[in-house]
mmCIF file of C-alpha atoms and ligand atoms in Angstrom:
data_model
loop_
_atom_site.group_PDB
_atom_site.id
_atom_site.type_symbol
_atom_site.label_atom_id
_atom_site.label_comp_id
_atom_site.label_asym_id
_atom_site.label_seq_id
_atom_site.Cartn_x
_atom_site.Cartn_y
_atom_site.Cartn_z
ATOM 1 C CA UNK A 1478 4.411 29.119 58.479
ATOM 2 C CA UNK A 1479 6.443 25.802 58.290
ATOM 3 C CA UNK A 1480 5.653 23.355 55.407
ATOM 4 C CA UNK A 1481 6.067 19.477 55.561
ATOM 5 C CA UNK A 1482 7.087 18.206 52.195
ATOM 6 C CA UNK A 1483 6.340 14.339 52.320
ATOM 7 C CA UNK A 1484 8.825 13.850 49.616
ATOM 8 C CA UNK A 1485 11.395 15.060 51.659
ATOM 9 C CA UNK A 1486 10.341 11.920 54.010
ATOM 10 C CA UNK A 1487 11.296 9.751 51.211
ATOM 11 C CA UNK A 1488 14.886 10.595 51.259
ATOM 12 C CA UNK A 1489 15.285 8.654 54.509
ATOM 13 C CA UNK A 1490 16.719 5.145 53.702
ATOM 14 C CA UNK A 1491 15.243 2.115 55.099
ATOM 15 C CA UNK A 1492 15.811 -1.578 55.349
ATOM 16 C CA UNK A 1493 13.368 -4.235 55.019
ATOM 17 C CA UNK A 1494 12.631 -7.252 57.439
ATOM 18 C CA UNK A 1495 10.458 -9.937 58.155
ATOM 19 C CA UNK A 1496 9.198 -9.263 61.669
ATOM 20 C CA UNK A 1497 8.135 -12.650 63.513
ATOM 21 C CA UNK A 1498 6.744 -13.694 67.002
ATOM 22 C CA UNK A 1499 4.614 -16.360 68.503
ATOM 23 C CA UNK A 1500 1.765 -16.590 70.667
ATOM 24 C CA UNK A 1501 -0.177 -19.555 71.995
ATOM 25 C CA UNK A 1502 1.571 -21.791 69.687
ATOM 26 C CA UNK A 1503 0.697 -19.868 66.521
ATOM 27 C CA UNK A 1504 3.622 -18.285 64.605
ATOM 28 C CA UNK A 1505 3.267 -15.360 62.401
ATOM 29 C CA UNK A 1506 5.026 -12.785 60.512
ATOM 30 C CA UNK A 1507 4.813 -9.443 58.513
ATOM 31 C CA UNK A 1508 7.101 -7.298 56.655
ATOM 32 C CA UNK A 1509 8.476 -3.931 58.351
ATOM 33 C CA UNK A 1510 10.967 -1.007 57.456
ATOM 34 C CA UNK A 1511 11.450 -0.088 60.695
ATOM 35 C CA UNK A 1512 14.182 -1.993 62.636
ATOM 36 C CA UNK A 1513 17.691 -0.037 63.521
ATOM 37 C CA UNK A 1514 19.864 -0.737 66.354
ATOM 38 C CA UNK A 1515 20.197 1.862 68.922
ATOM 39 C CA UNK A 1516 22.779 1.054 71.141
ATOM 40 C CA UNK A 1517 25.837 -1.226 71.247
ATOM 41 C CA UNK A 1518 26.199 -2.028 75.107
ATOM 42 C CA UNK A 1519 24.079 -3.909 75.653
ATOM 43 C CA UNK A 1520 22.870 -4.509 72.202
ATOM 44 C CA UNK A 1521 19.591 -3.149 71.880
ATOM 45 C CA UNK A 1522 17.452 -2.522 68.389
ATOM 46 C CA UNK A 1523 13.995 -0.612 67.968
ATOM 47 C CA UNK A 1524 11.265 -1.820 65.858
ATOM 48 C CA UNK A 1525 8.002 0.298 65.210
ATOM 49 C CA UNK A 1526 5.266 -1.728 64.315
ATOM 50 C CA UNK A 1527 1.531 -0.900 62.970
ATOM 51 C CA UNK A 1528 -0.982 -1.785 65.832
ATOM 52 C CA UNK A 1529 -3.240 -3.144 63.204
ATOM 53 C CA UNK A 1530 -0.764 -5.956 62.543
ATOM 54 C CA UNK A 1531 -1.453 -9.306 64.296
ATOM 55 C CA UNK A 1532 2.315 -9.550 64.863
ATOM 56 C CA UNK A 1533 1.784 -6.343 66.936
ATOM 57 C CA UNK A 1534 -0.025 -7.863 69.533
ATOM 58 C CA UNK A 1535 1.978 -10.906 69.764
ATOM 59 C CA UNK A 1536 4.789 -9.138 70.749
ATOM 60 C CA UNK A 1537 2.562 -6.747 73.438
ATOM 61 C CA UNK A 1538 1.676 -10.038 74.872
ATOM 62 C CA UNK A 1539 5.238 -12.046 74.900
ATOM 63 C CA UNK A 1540 7.743 -9.343 74.594
ATOM 64 C CA UNK A 1541 9.602 -11.359 72.077
ATOM 65 C CA UNK A 1542 10.200 -11.209 68.554
ATOM 66 C CA UNK A 1543 12.632 -12.164 65.641
ATOM 67 C CA UNK A 1544 14.029 -9.961 62.716
ATOM 68 C CA UNK A 1545 14.911 -11.553 59.713
ATOM 69 C CA UNK A 1546 17.061 -8.912 57.615
ATOM 70 C CA UNK A 1547 15.606 -8.965 53.929
ATOM 71 C CA UNK A 1548 18.713 -9.462 51.280
ATOM 72 C CA UNK A 1549 18.845 -8.228 47.790
ATOM 73 C CA UNK A 1550 18.591 -11.922 46.533
ATOM 74 C CA UNK A 1551 15.051 -12.046 48.035
ATOM 75 C CA UNK A 1552 12.009 -12.612 45.078
ATOM 76 C CA UNK A 1553 8.891 -10.505 45.181
ATOM 77 C CA UNK A 1554 6.782 -13.574 46.965
ATOM 78 C CA UNK A 1555 8.428 -13.065 50.056
ATOM 79 C CA UNK A 1556 7.240 -9.604 50.197
ATOM 80 C CA UNK A 1557 3.680 -11.065 48.852
ATOM 81 C CA UNK A 1558 3.699 -13.935 50.917
ATOM 82 C CA UNK A 1559 4.039 -11.837 54.464
ATOM 83 C CA UNK A 1560 3.293 -8.438 53.293
ATOM 84 C CA UNK A 1561 -0.159 -8.833 51.451
ATOM 85 C CA UNK A 1562 -2.312 -10.754 53.706
ATOM 86 C CA UNK A 1563 -2.974 -10.874 57.730
ATOM 87 C CA UNK A 1564 -2.061 -13.410 60.003
ATOM 88 C CA UNK A 1565 -5.483 -12.924 61.646
ATOM 89 C CA UNK A 1566 -7.040 -14.818 58.862
ATOM 90 C CA UNK A 1567 -4.338 -16.767 57.462
ATOM 91 C CA UNK A 1568 -1.317 -18.930 58.915
ATOM 92 C CA UNK A 1569 1.463 -17.580 56.653
ATOM 93 C CA UNK A 1570 3.829 -20.046 58.280
ATOM 94 C CA UNK A 1571 1.941 -22.995 57.517
ATOM 95 C CA UNK A 1572 2.650 -22.670 53.725
ATOM 96 C CA UNK A 1573 5.986 -21.561 53.994
ATOM 97 C CA UNK A 1574 8.996 -23.706 54.234
ATOM 98 C CA UNK A 1575 12.330 -21.454 54.460
ATOM 99 C CA UNK A 1576 12.449 -20.915 57.929
ATOM 100 C CA UNK A 1577 14.278 -21.967 60.993
ATOM 101 C CA UNK A 1578 13.739 -21.689 64.733
ATOM 102 C CA UNK A 1579 16.266 -19.699 66.794
ATOM 103 C CA UNK A 1580 16.947 -20.431 70.373
ATOM 104 C CA UNK A 1581 13.764 -18.695 71.720
ATOM 105 C CA UNK A 1582 11.460 -20.884 69.607
ATOM 106 C CA UNK A 1583 10.504 -18.214 67.200
ATOM 107 C CA UNK A 1584 10.892 -18.701 63.526
ATOM 108 C CA UNK A 1585 13.102 -16.680 61.198
ATOM 109 C CA UNK A 1586 13.451 -17.037 57.328
ATOM 110 C CA UNK A 1587 16.250 -18.724 55.724
ATOM 111 C CA UNK A 1588 15.947 -17.666 52.466
ATOM 112 C CA UNK A 1589 16.388 -14.129 50.705
ATOM 113 C CA UNK A 1590 17.470 -12.915 54.394
ATOM 114 C CA UNK A 1591 21.394 -12.327 55.498
ATOM 115 C CA UNK A 1592 20.858 -12.295 59.154
ATOM 116 C CA UNK A 1593 18.397 -12.704 62.194
ATOM 117 C CA UNK A 1594 18.349 -11.091 65.367
ATOM 118 C CA UNK A 1595 16.251 -12.299 68.192
ATOM 119 C CA UNK A 1596 15.259 -9.436 70.814
ATOM 120 C CA UNK A 1597 13.340 -8.926 74.160
ATOM 121 C CA UNK A 1598 11.254 -6.097 74.897
ATOM 122 C CA UNK A 1599 12.547 -3.953 77.612
ATOM 123 C CA UNK A 1600 10.706 -0.781 76.855
ATOM 124 C CA UNK A 1601 7.288 0.197 74.844
ATOM 125 C CA UNK A 1602 6.319 3.215 73.512
ATOM 126 C CA UNK A 1603 2.870 4.265 71.965
ATOM 127 C CA UNK A 1604 3.353 6.162 68.919
ATOM 128 C CA UNK A 1605 -0.562 6.553 68.026
ATOM 129 C CA UNK A 1606 -0.548 4.161 64.982
ATOM 130 C CA UNK A 1607 2.514 2.277 66.060
ATOM 131 C CA UNK A 1608 3.985 1.039 68.787
ATOM 132 C CA UNK A 1609 7.920 1.572 69.072
ATOM 133 C CA UNK A 1610 9.141 -1.733 71.022
ATOM 134 C CA UNK A 1611 12.983 -1.206 72.246
ATOM 135 C CA UNK A 1612 14.300 -4.490 72.461
ATOM 136 C CA UNK A 1613 17.728 -6.272 73.942
ATOM 137 C CA UNK A 1614 19.322 -8.477 71.430
ATOM 138 C CA UNK A 1615 19.433 -12.194 72.672
ATOM 139 C CA UNK A 1616 20.592 -13.766 69.797
ATOM 140 C CA UNK A 1617 21.916 -12.770 66.351
ATOM 141 C CA UNK A 1618 23.492 -14.654 63.406
ATOM 142 C CA UNK A 1619 24.554 -13.900 59.891
ATOM 143 C CA UNK A 1620 22.499 -16.147 57.154
ATOM 144 C CA UNK A 1621 24.521 -15.126 54.003
ATOM 145 C CA UNK A 1622 26.950 -12.317 52.847
ATOM 146 C CA UNK A 1623 24.190 -11.087 50.374
ATOM 147 C CA UNK A 1624 23.718 -7.506 50.917
ATOM 148 C CA UNK A 1625 20.731 -5.951 52.684
ATOM 149 C CA UNK A 1626 17.999 -4.786 50.302
ATOM 150 C CA UNK A 1627 16.655 -1.324 50.992
ATOM 151 C CA UNK A 1628 13.487 0.094 50.696
ATOM 152 C CA UNK A 1629 14.374 2.043 47.378
ATOM 153 C CA UNK A 1630 16.317 -1.268 46.356
ATOM 154 C CA UNK A 1631 13.071 -3.188 46.312
ATOM 155 C CA UNK A 1632 10.854 -0.657 44.329
ATOM 156 C CA UNK A 1633 13.491 -0.919 41.795
ATOM 157 C CA UNK A 1634 14.543 -4.217 41.329
ATOM 158 C CA UNK A 1635 12.435 -6.512 43.516
ATOM 159 C CA UNK A 1636 8.974 -5.625 42.944
ATOM 160 C CA UNK A 1637 7.829 -6.292 39.412
ATOM 161 C CA UNK A 1638 7.665 -3.353 36.818
ATOM 162 C CA UNK A 1639 3.700 -2.843 35.803
ATOM 163 C CA UNK A 1640 3.071 -4.353 32.684
ATOM 164 C CA UNK A 1641 2.373 -1.863 29.735
ATOM 165 C CA UNK A 1642 -1.311 -2.659 29.003
ATOM 166 C CA UNK A 1643 -3.497 -0.919 26.472
ATOM 167 C CA UNK A 1644 -6.306 -0.362 29.075
ATOM 168 C CA UNK A 1645 -7.453 2.460 31.245
ATOM 169 C CA UNK A 1646 -6.025 0.879 34.274
ATOM 170 C CA UNK A 1647 -4.927 3.440 36.896
ATOM 171 C CA UNK A 1648 -1.845 3.179 39.208
ATOM 172 C CA UNK A 1649 -2.685 4.415 42.497
ATOM 173 C CA UNK A 1650 0.341 4.968 45.276
ATOM 174 C CA UNK A 1651 -0.193 4.880 48.764
ATOM 175 C CA UNK A 1652 0.889 8.751 50.066
ATOM 176 C CA UNK A 1653 2.144 7.238 53.293
ATOM 177 C CA UNK A 1654 4.214 3.952 52.569
ATOM 178 C CA UNK A 1655 4.681 4.042 48.636
ATOM 179 C CA UNK A 1656 2.381 0.784 48.287
ATOM 180 C CA UNK A 1657 1.507 0.611 44.757
ATOM 181 C CA UNK A 1658 -1.901 -0.476 43.704
ATOM 182 C CA UNK A 1659 -2.322 -1.363 40.032
ATOM 183 C CA UNK A 1660 -4.986 -1.893 38.639
ATOM 184 C CA UNK A 1661 -3.790 -3.587 35.382
ATOM 185 C CA UNK A 1662 -2.718 -6.362 37.977
ATOM 186 C CA UNK A 1663 -5.813 -6.453 40.431
ATOM 187 C CA UNK A 1664 -9.153 -7.956 40.128
ATOM 188 C CA UNK A 1665 -10.849 -4.524 40.984
ATOM 189 C CA UNK A 1666 -10.617 -1.322 40.362
ATOM 190 C CA UNK A 1667 -9.191 0.789 43.237
ATOM 191 C CA UNK A 1668 -12.542 3.106 43.394
ATOM 192 C CA UNK A 1669 -14.456 -0.176 43.461
ATOM 193 C CA UNK A 1670 -12.688 -1.513 46.746
ATOM 194 C CA UNK A 1671 -14.905 -1.255 50.004
ATOM 195 C CA UNK A 1672 -14.608 1.765 51.944
ATOM 196 C CA UNK A 1673 -12.932 0.046 54.744
ATOM 197 C CA UNK A 1674 -9.948 -1.131 52.791
ATOM 198 C CA UNK A 1675 -6.644 -0.286 54.133
ATOM 199 C CA UNK A 1676 -3.362 -0.287 52.453
ATOM 200 C CA UNK A 1677 -1.516 -3.945 52.813
ATOM 201 C CA UNK A 1678 1.506 -2.462 54.080
ATOM 202 C CA UNK A 1679 0.952 0.393 56.319
ATOM 203 C CA UNK A 1680 -2.977 -0.039 56.996
ATOM 204 C CA UNK A 1681 -3.581 3.901 56.234
ATOM 205 C CA UNK A 1682 -7.187 4.059 54.506
ATOM 206 C CA UNK A 1683 -8.175 4.532 50.902
ATOM 207 C CA UNK A 1684 -7.803 8.466 51.235
ATOM 208 C CA UNK A 1685 -4.350 8.507 51.790
ATOM 209 C CA UNK A 1686 -3.946 6.804 48.084
ATOM 210 C CA UNK A 1687 -3.147 9.071 45.114
ATOM 211 C CA UNK A 1688 -3.094 8.605 41.494
ATOM 212 C CA UNK A 1689 0.393 8.038 39.919
HETATM 213 FE FE1 LIG B 906 0.624 2.352 52.791
#
């Protein structure tokens, strides 16, 4: 029988992006690692977005989104601001000033990024937990010449290293997306989190975490 070694999947490389959309006058954005160009003529990109993300629902309703490509100059607070809370209960853009609007009216992030791409959905593919949006590029522009941040770069150089503390704090890692729950930096020990707590990034349940 064939085996699936999940660590083999970690050898794939990914960029990191702020995915933004707008519905009913409200802006929202989240962090994804799944944007890529699929065709050149016409220029098309794909994004796979978790259905539990509020931004996902906005894209389904409007067929429009922006991608801001995160660069190596990005600070950790960009990731915590857009990645660690849900737009369902917070207005992530109200407290964020490093944005501009593209011609489609949607926001893009101007700091810690090197380009933005606006796209209009042509095809939607239901992938279970995620929806794959295939979209035509309507506008795209460089923001800086800084290099793009890969997922690997983020973990090695942007995400703060866990502080070495003399405690029995444990480090839990999401087997799906690599999100790290470091008890020494959290108010609540992992095992005390509610049963319906989900990974801030990939929304998978607590059971998909393992001790580091
Ligand atoms: Fe996860």
